[in-house]
PDB file of C-alpha atoms in Angstrom:
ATOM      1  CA  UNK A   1    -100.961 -83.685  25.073  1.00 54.00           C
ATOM      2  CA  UNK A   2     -98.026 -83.680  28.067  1.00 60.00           C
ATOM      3  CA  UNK A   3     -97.723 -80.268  27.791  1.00 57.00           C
ATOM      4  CA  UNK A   4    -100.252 -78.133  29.635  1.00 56.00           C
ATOM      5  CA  UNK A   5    -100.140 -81.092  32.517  1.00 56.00           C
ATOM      6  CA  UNK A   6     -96.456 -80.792  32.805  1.00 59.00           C
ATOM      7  CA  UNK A   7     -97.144 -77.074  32.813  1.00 59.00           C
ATOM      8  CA  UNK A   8     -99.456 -76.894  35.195  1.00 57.00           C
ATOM      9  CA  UNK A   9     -97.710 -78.588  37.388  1.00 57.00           C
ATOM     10  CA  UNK A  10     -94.264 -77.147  37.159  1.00 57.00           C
ATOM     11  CA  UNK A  11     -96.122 -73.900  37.589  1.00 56.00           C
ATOM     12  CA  UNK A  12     -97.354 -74.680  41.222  1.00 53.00           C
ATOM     13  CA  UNK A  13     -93.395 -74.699  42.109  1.00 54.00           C
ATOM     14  CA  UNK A  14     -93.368 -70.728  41.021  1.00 53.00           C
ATOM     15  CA  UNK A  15     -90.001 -70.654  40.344  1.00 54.00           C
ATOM     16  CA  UNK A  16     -87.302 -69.910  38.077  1.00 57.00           C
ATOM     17  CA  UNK A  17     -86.453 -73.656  37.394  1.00 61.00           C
ATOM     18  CA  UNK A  18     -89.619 -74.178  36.655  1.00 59.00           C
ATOM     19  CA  UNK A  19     -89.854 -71.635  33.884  1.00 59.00           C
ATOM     20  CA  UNK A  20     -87.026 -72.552  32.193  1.00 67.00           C
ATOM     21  CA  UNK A  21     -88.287 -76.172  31.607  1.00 68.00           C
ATOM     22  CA  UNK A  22     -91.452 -74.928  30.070  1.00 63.00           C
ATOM     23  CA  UNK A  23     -89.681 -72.877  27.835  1.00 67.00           C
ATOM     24  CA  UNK A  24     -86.994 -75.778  27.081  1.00 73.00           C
ATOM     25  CA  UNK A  25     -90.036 -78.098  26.577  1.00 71.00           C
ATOM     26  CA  UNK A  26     -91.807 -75.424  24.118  1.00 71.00           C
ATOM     27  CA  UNK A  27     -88.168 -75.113  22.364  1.00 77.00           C
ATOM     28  CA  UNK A  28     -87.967 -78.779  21.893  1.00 80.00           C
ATOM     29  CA  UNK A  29     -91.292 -79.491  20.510  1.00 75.00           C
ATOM     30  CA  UNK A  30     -90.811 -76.741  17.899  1.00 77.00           C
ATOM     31  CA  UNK A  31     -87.776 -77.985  16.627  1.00 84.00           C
ATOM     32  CA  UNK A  32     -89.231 -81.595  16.638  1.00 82.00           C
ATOM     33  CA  UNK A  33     -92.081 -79.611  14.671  1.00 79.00           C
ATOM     34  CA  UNK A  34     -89.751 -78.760  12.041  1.00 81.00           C
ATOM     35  CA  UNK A  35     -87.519 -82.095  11.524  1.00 83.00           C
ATOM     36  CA  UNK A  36     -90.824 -83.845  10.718  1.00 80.00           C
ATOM     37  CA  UNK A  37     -92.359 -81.721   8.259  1.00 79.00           C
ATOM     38  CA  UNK A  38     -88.867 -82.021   6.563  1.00 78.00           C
ATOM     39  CA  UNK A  39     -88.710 -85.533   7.002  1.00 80.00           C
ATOM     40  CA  UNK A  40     -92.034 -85.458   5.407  1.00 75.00           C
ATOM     41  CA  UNK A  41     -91.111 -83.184   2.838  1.00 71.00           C
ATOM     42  CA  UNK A  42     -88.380 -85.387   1.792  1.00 78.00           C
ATOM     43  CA  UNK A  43     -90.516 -88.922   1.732  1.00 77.00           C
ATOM     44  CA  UNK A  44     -92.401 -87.204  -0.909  1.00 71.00           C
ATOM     45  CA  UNK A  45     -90.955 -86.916  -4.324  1.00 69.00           C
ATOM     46  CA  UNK A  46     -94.031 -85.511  -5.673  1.00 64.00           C
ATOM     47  CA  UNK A  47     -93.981 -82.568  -3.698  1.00 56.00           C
ATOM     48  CA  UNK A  48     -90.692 -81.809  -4.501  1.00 58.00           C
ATOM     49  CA  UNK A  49     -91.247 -82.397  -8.355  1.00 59.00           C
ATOM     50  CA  UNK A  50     -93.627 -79.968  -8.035  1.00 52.00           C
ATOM     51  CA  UNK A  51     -92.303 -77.217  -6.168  1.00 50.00           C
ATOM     52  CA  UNK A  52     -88.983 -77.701  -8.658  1.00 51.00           C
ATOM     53  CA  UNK A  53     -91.418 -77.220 -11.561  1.00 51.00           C
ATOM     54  CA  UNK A  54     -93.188 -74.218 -10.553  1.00 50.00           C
ATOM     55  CA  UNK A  55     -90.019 -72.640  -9.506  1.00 49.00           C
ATOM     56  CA  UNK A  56     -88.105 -73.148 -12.997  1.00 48.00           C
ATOM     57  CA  UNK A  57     -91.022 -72.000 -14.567  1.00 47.00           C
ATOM     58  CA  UNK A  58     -91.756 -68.980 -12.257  1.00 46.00           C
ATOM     59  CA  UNK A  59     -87.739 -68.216 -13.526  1.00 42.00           C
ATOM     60  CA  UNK A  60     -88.297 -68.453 -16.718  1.00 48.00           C
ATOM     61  CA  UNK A  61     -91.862 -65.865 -17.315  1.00 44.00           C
ATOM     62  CA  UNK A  62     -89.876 -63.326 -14.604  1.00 47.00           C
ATOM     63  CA  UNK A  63     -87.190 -63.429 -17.373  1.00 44.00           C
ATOM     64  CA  UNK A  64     -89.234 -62.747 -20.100  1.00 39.00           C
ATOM     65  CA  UNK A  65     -91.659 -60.467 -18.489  1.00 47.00           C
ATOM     66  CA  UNK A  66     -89.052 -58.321 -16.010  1.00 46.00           C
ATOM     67  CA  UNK A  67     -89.048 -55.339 -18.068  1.00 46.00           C
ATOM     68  CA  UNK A  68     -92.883 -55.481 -18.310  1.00 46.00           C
ATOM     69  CA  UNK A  69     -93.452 -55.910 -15.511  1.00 40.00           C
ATOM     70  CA  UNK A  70     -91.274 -53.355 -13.750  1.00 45.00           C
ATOM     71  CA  UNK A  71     -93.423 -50.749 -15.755  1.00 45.00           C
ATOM     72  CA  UNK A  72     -96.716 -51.767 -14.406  1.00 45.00           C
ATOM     73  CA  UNK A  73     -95.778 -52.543 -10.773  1.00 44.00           C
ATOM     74  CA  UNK A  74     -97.510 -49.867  -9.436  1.00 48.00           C
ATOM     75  CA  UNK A  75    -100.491 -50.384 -11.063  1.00 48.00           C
ATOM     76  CA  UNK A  76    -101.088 -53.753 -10.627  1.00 45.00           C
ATOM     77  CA  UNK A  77    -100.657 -53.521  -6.921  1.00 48.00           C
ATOM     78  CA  UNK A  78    -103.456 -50.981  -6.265  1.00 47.00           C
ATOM     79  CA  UNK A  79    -105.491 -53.250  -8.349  1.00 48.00           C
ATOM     80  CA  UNK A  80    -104.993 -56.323  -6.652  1.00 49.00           C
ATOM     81  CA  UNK A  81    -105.219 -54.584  -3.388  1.00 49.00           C
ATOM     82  CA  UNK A  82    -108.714 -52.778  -4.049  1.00 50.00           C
ATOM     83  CA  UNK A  83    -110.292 -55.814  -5.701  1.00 62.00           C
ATOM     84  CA  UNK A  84    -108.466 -58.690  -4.839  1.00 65.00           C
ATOM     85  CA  UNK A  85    -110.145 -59.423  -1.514  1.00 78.00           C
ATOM     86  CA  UNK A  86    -113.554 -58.750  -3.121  1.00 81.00           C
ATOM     87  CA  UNK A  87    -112.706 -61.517  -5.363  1.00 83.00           C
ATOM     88  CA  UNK A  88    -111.710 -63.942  -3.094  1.00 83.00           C
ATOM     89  CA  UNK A  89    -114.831 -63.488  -1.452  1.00 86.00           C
ATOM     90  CA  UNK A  90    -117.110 -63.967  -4.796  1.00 88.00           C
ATOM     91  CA  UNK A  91    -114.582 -67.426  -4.921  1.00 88.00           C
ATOM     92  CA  UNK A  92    -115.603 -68.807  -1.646  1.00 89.00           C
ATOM     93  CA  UNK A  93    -119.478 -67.760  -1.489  1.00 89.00           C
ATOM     94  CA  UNK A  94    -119.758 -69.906  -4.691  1.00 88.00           C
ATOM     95  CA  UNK A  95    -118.277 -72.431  -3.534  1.00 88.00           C
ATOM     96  CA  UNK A  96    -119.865 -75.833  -3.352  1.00 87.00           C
ATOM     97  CA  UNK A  97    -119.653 -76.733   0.215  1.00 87.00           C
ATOM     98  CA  UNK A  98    -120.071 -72.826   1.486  1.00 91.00           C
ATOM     99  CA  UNK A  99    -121.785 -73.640   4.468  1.00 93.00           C
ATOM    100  CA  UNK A 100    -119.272 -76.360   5.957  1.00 93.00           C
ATOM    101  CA  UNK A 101    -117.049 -73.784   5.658  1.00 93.00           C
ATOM    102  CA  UNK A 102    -119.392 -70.912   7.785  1.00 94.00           C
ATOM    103  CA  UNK A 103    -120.081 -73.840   9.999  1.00 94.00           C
ATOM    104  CA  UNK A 104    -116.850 -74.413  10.897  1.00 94.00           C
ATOM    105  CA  UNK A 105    -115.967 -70.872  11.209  1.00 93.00           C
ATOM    106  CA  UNK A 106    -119.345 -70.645  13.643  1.00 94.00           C
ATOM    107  CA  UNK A 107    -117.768 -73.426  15.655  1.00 93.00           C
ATOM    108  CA  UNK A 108    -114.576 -70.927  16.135  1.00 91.00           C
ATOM    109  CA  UNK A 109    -116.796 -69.117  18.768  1.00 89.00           C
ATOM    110  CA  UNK A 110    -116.489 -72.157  21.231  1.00 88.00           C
ATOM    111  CA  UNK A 111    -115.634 -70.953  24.728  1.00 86.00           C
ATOM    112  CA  UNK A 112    -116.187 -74.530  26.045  1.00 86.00           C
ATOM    113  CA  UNK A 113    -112.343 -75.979  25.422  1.00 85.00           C
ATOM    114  CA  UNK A 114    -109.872 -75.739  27.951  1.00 82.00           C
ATOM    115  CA  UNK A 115    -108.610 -71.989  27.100  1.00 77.00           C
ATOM    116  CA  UNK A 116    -108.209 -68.964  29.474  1.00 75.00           C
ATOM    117  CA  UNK A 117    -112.341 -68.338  29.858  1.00 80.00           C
ATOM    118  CA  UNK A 118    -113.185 -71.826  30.892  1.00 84.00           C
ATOM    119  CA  UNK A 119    -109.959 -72.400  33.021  1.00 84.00           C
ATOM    120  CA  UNK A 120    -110.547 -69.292  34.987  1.00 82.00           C
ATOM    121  CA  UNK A 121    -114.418 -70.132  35.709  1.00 84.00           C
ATOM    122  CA  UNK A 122    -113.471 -73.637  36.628  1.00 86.00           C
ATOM    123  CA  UNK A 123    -110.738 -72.426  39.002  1.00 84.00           C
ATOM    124  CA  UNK A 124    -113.557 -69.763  40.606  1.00 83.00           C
ATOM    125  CA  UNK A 125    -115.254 -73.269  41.247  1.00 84.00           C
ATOM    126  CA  UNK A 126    -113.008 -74.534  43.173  1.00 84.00           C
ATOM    127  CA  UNK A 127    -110.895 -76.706  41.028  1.00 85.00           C
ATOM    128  CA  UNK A 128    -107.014 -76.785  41.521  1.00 85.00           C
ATOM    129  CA  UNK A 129    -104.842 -75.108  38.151  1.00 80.00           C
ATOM    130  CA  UNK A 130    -102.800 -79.156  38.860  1.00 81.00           C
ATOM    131  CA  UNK A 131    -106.473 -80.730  37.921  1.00 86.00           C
ATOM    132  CA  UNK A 132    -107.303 -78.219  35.523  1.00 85.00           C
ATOM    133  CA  UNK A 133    -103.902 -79.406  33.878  1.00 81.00           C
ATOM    134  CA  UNK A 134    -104.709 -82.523  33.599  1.00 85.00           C
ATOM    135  CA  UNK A 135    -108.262 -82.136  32.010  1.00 87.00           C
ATOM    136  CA  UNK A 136    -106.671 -79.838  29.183  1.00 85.00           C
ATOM    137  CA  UNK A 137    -104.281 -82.606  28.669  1.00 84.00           C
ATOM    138  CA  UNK A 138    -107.075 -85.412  28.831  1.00 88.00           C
ATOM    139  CA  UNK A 139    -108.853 -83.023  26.337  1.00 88.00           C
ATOM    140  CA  UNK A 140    -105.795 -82.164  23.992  1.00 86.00           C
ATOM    141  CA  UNK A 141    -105.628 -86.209  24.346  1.00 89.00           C
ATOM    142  CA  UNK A 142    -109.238 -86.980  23.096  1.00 91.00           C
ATOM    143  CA  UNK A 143    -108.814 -84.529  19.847  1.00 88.00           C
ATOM    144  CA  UNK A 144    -106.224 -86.914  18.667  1.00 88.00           C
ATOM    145  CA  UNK A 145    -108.542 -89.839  19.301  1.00 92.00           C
ATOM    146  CA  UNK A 146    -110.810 -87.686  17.151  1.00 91.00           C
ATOM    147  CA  UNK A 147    -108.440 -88.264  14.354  1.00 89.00           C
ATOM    148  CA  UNK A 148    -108.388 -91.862  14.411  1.00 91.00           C
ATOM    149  CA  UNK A 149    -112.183 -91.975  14.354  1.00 93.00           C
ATOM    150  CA  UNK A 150    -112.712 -89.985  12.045  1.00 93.00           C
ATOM    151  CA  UNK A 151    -110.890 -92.850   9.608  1.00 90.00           C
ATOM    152  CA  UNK A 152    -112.992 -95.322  10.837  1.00 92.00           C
ATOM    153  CA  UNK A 153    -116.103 -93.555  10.517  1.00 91.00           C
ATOM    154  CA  UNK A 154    -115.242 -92.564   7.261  1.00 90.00           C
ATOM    155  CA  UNK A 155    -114.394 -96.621   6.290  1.00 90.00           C
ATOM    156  CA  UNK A 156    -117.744 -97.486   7.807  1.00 90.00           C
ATOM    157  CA  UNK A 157    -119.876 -94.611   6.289  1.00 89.00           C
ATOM    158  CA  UNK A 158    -118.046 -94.000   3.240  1.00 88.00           C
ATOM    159  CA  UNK A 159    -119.431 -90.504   3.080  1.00 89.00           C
ATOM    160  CA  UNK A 160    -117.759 -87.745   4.553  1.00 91.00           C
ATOM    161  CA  UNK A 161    -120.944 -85.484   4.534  1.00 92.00           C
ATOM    162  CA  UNK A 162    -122.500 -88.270   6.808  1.00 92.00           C
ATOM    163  CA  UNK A 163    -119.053 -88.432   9.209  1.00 93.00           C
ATOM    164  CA  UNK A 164    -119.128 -84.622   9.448  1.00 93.00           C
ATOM    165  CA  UNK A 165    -122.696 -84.624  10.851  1.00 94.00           C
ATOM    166  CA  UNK A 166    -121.557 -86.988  12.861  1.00 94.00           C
ATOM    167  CA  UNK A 167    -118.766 -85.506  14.335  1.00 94.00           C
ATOM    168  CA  UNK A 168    -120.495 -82.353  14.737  1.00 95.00           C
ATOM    169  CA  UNK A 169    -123.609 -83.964  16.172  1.00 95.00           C
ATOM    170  CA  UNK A 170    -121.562 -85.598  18.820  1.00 95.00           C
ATOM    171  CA  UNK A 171    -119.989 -82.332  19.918  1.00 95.00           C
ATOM    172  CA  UNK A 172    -122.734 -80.171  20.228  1.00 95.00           C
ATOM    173  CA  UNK A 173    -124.507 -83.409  22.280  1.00 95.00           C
ATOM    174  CA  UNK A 174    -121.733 -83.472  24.770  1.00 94.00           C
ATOM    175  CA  UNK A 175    -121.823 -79.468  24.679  1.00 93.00           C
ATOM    176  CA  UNK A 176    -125.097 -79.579  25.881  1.00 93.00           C
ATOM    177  CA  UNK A 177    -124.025 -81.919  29.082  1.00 92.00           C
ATOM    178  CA  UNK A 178    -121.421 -79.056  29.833  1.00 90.00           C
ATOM    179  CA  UNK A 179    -124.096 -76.669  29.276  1.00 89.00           C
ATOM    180  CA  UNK A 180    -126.188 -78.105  32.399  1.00 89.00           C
ATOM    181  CA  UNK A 181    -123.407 -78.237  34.387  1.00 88.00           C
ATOM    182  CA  UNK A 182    -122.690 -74.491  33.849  1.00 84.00           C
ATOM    183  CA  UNK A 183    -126.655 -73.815  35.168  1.00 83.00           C
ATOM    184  CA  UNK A 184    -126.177 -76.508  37.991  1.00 85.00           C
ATOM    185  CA  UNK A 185    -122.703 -74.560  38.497  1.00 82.00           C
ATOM    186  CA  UNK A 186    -121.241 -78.260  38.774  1.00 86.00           C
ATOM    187  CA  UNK A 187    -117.295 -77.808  37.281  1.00 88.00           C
ATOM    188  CA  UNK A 188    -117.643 -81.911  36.962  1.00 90.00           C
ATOM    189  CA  UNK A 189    -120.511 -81.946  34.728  1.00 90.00           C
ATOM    190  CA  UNK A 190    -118.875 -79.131  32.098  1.00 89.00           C
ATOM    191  CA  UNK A 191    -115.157 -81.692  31.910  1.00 91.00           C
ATOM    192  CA  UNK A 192    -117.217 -84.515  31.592  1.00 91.00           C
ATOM    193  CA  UNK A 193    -118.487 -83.146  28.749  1.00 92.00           C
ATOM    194  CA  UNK A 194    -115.670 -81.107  27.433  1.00 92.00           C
ATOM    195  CA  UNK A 195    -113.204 -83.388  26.865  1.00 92.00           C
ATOM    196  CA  UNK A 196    -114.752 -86.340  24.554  1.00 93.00           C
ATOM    197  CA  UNK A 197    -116.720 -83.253  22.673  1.00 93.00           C
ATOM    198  CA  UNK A 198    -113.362 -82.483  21.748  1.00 93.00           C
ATOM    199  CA  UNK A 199    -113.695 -85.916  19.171  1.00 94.00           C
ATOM    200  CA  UNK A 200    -116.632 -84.233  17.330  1.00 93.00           C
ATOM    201  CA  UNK A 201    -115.050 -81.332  17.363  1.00 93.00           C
ATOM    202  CA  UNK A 202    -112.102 -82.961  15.311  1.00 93.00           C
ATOM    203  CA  UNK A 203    -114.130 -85.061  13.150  1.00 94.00           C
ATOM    204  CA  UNK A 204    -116.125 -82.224  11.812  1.00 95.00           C
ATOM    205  CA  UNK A 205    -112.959 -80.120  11.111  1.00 93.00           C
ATOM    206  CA  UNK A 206    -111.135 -82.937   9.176  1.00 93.00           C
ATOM    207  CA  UNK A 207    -114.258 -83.873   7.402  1.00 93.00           C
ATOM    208  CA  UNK A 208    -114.583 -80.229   6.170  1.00 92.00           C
ATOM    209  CA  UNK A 209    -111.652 -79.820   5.070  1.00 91.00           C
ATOM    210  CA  UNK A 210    -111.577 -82.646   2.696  1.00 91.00           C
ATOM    211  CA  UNK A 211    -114.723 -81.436   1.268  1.00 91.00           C
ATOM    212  CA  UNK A 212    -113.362 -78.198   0.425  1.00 90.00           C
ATOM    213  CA  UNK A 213    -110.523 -80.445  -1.009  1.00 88.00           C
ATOM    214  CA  UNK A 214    -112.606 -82.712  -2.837  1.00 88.00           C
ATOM    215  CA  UNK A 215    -114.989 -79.535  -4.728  1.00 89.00           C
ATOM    216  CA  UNK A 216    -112.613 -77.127  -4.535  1.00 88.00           C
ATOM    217  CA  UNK A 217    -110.553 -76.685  -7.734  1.00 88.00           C
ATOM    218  CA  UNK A 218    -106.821 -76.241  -7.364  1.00 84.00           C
ATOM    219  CA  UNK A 219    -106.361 -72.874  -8.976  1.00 86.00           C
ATOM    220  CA  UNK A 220    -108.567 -71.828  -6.319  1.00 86.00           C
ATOM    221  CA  UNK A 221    -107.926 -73.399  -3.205  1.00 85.00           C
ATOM    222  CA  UNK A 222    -105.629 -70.439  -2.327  1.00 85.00           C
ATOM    223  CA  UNK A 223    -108.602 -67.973  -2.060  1.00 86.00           C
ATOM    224  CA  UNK A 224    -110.769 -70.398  -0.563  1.00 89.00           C
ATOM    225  CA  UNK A 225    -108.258 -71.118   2.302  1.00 89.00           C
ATOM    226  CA  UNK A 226    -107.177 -67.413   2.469  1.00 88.00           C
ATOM    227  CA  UNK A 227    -111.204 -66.388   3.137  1.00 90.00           C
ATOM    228  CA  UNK A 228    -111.909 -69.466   5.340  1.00 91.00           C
ATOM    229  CA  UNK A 229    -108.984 -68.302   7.612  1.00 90.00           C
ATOM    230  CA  UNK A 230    -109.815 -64.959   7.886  1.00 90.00           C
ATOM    231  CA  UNK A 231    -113.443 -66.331   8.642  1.00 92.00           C
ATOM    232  CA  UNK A 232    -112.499 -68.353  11.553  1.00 91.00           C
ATOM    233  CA  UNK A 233    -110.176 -65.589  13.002  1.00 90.00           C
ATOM    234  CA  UNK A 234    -113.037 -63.434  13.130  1.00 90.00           C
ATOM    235  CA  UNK A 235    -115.794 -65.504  14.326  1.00 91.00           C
ATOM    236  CA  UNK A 236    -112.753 -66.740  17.522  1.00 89.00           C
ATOM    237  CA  UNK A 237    -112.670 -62.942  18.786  1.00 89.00           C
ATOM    238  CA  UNK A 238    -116.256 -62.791  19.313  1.00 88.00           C
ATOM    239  CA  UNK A 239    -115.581 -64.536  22.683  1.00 85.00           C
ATOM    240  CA  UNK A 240    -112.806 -62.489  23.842  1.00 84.00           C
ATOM    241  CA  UNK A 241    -114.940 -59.513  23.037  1.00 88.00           C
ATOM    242  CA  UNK A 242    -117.828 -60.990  25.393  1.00 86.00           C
ATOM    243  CA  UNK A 243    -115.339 -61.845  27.704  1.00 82.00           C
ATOM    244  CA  UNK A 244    -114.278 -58.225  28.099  1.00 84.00           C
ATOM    245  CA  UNK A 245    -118.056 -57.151  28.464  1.00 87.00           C
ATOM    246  CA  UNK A 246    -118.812 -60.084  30.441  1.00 84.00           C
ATOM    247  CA  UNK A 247    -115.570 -59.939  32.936  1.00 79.00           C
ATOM    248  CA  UNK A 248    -117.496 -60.825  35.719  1.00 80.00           C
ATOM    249  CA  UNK A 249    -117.785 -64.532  36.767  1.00 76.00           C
ATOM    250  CA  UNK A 250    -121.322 -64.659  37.757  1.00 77.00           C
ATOM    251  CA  UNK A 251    -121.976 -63.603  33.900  1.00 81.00           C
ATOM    252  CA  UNK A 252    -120.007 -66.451  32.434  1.00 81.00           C
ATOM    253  CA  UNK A 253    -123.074 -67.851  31.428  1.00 81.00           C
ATOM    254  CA  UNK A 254    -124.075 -65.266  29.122  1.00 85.00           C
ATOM    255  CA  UNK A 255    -120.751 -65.977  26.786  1.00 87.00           C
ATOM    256  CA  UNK A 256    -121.356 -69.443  27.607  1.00 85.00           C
ATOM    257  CA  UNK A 257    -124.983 -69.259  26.078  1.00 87.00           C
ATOM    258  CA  UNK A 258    -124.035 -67.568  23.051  1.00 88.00           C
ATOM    259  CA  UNK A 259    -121.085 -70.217  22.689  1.00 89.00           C
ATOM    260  CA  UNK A 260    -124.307 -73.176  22.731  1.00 91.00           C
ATOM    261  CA  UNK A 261    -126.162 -71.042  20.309  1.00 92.00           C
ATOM    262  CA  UNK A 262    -123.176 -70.942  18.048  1.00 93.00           C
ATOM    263  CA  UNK A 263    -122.816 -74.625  17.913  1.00 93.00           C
ATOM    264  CA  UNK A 264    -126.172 -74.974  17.303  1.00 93.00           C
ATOM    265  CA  UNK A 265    -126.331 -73.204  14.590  1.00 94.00           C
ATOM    266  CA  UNK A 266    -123.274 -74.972  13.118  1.00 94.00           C
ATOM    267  CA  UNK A 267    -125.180 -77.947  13.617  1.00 95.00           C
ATOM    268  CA  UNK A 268    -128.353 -76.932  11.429  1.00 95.00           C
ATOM    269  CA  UNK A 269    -126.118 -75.675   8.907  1.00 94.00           C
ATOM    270  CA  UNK A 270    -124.577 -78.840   8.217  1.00 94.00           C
ATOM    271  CA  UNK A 271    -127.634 -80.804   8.447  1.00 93.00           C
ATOM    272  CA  UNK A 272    -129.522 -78.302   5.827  1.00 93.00           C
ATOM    273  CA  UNK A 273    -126.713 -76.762   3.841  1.00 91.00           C
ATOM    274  CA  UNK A 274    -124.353 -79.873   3.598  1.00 91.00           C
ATOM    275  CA  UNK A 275    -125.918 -83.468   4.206  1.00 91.00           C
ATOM    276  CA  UNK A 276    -129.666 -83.264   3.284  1.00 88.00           C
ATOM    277  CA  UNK A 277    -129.017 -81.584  -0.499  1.00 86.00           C
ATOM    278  CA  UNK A 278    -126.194 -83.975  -1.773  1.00 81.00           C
ATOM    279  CA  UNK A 279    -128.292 -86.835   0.324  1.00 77.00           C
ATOM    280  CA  UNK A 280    -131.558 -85.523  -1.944  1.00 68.00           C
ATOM    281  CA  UNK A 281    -129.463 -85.292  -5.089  1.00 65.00           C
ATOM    282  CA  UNK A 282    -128.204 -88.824  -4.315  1.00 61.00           C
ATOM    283  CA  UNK A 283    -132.048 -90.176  -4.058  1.00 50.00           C
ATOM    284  CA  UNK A 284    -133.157 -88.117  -7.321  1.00 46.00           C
ATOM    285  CA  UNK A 285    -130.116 -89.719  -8.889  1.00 39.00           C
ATOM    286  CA  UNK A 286    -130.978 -93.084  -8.164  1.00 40.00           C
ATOM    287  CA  UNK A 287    -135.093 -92.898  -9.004  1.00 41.00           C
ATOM    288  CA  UNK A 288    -133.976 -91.851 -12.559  1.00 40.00           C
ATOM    289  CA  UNK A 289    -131.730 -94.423 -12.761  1.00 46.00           C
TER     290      UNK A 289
END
């Protein structure tokens, strides 16, 4: 949350000092990273149970299968290299909750968060890089709060199909706030909106994922995952790829457009792909009963 603020602002200095605390500050948060996924690690027998069972029995089958398996190496590999992704991708398109999945992978072509396209437009407004800092700070700030609601939404609702509309709804509302600010070329308008659609944004991506952990049997959450992945790094260099088309300033608005679109269609997927069938299935349920 401190960090692109403090960044910002040590990089109006331009110097050497102010470099090297950027890069300390980087340092230290990685390494802070790492001592609390151990500390987690270690608060959780079950995890370790687990990983110490897989591992003694991973021992014992490369054992007994090391000499068969040393024969067929080569085979195997061009097997599982020509139809393994093909597989994984038959996996996820079956999958349950597909199209919370391709929504959030849709959502992936956002150009409205504080990254290098909207920073540079809102400095060619006028705004300083110092307020700019601050903003992506403010907006780094409300994705945690996103996390919190999403709990209470979830204790209130007690669906998480219903909290990820929410969230999702909520983002692409305040979307559409920075969207008229973009046409009214008023940098205000597109932070005021910016930042708390970060929440929705948040929401939605928690929500999905414990869908996919909810449906999603364990023996095949690695190809799910895997696919999803790949999905969202693919849809997220769609806007760099406008943005090199669309270097010019004045045509921000085209990328910016197809950004809206994006999230709009994320939206309808959710509402016609995720909440309306299980909320129809829920109402057939309960008229039989």
């Amino acid at each position: 949350i401190c960090g692109p603020s403090i960044a910002i602002l040590l990089h109006s200095h331009s110097d050497e000092w102010s470099l090297m605390c950027v890069s300390l500050i980087k340092i230290i948060s990685l390494i802070l990273m790492n001592v609390f996924i151990k500390r987690t690690y270690s608060m959780i027998p079950s995890l370790q149970n687990e990983n110490e069972q897989q591992s003694s029995t991973s021992v014992d089958e490369n054992c007994l299968d090391d000499n068969s398996a040393s024969s067929n190496m080569n085979n195997a590999s061009s097997i599982s290299s020509t139809w393994g992704c093909v597989e994984d991708i038959r996996v996820y398109i079956f999958q349950k909750e597909l199209w919370a999945g391709v929504a959030l992978a849709f959502l992936y072509c956002n150009v409205m968060t504080f990254g290098g396209l909207l920073m540079a437009y809102l400095n060619s407004c006028g705004l300083t890089w110092e307020v700019i800092g601050l903003c992506q700070g403010a907006s780094n700030f409300a994705g945690l709060l996103g996390t919190c609601i999403f709990a209470l939404l979830q204790r209130f609702l007690n669906d998480v199909r219903a909290t990820a509309l929410c969230g999702i709804c909520w983002q692409f509302m305040l979307l559409s706030v920075s969207m008229f600010g973009v046409l009214m070329k008023n940098p205000w308008f597109i932070i005021v909106g910016v930042i708390p659609s970060r929440i929705g944004l948040w929401i939605y991506a928690i929500a999905s994922t414990q869908l996919f952990q909810q449906t999603v049997p364990e023996k095949e959450r690695g190809k799910v995952g895997g696919v999803q992945t790949s999905l969202n790094s693919l849809f997220q260099t769609i806007p760099l790829i406008l943005g090199m088309i669309y270097s010019d300033v004045d045509d921000y608005w085209k990328v910016l457009v197809t950004s809206y679109l994006s999230n709009g269609t994320a939206v309808l997927m959710v509402l016609f792909g995720v909440y309306l069938p299980c909320r129809k299935s829920n109402l057939s349920y309960s008229t039989v009963d």
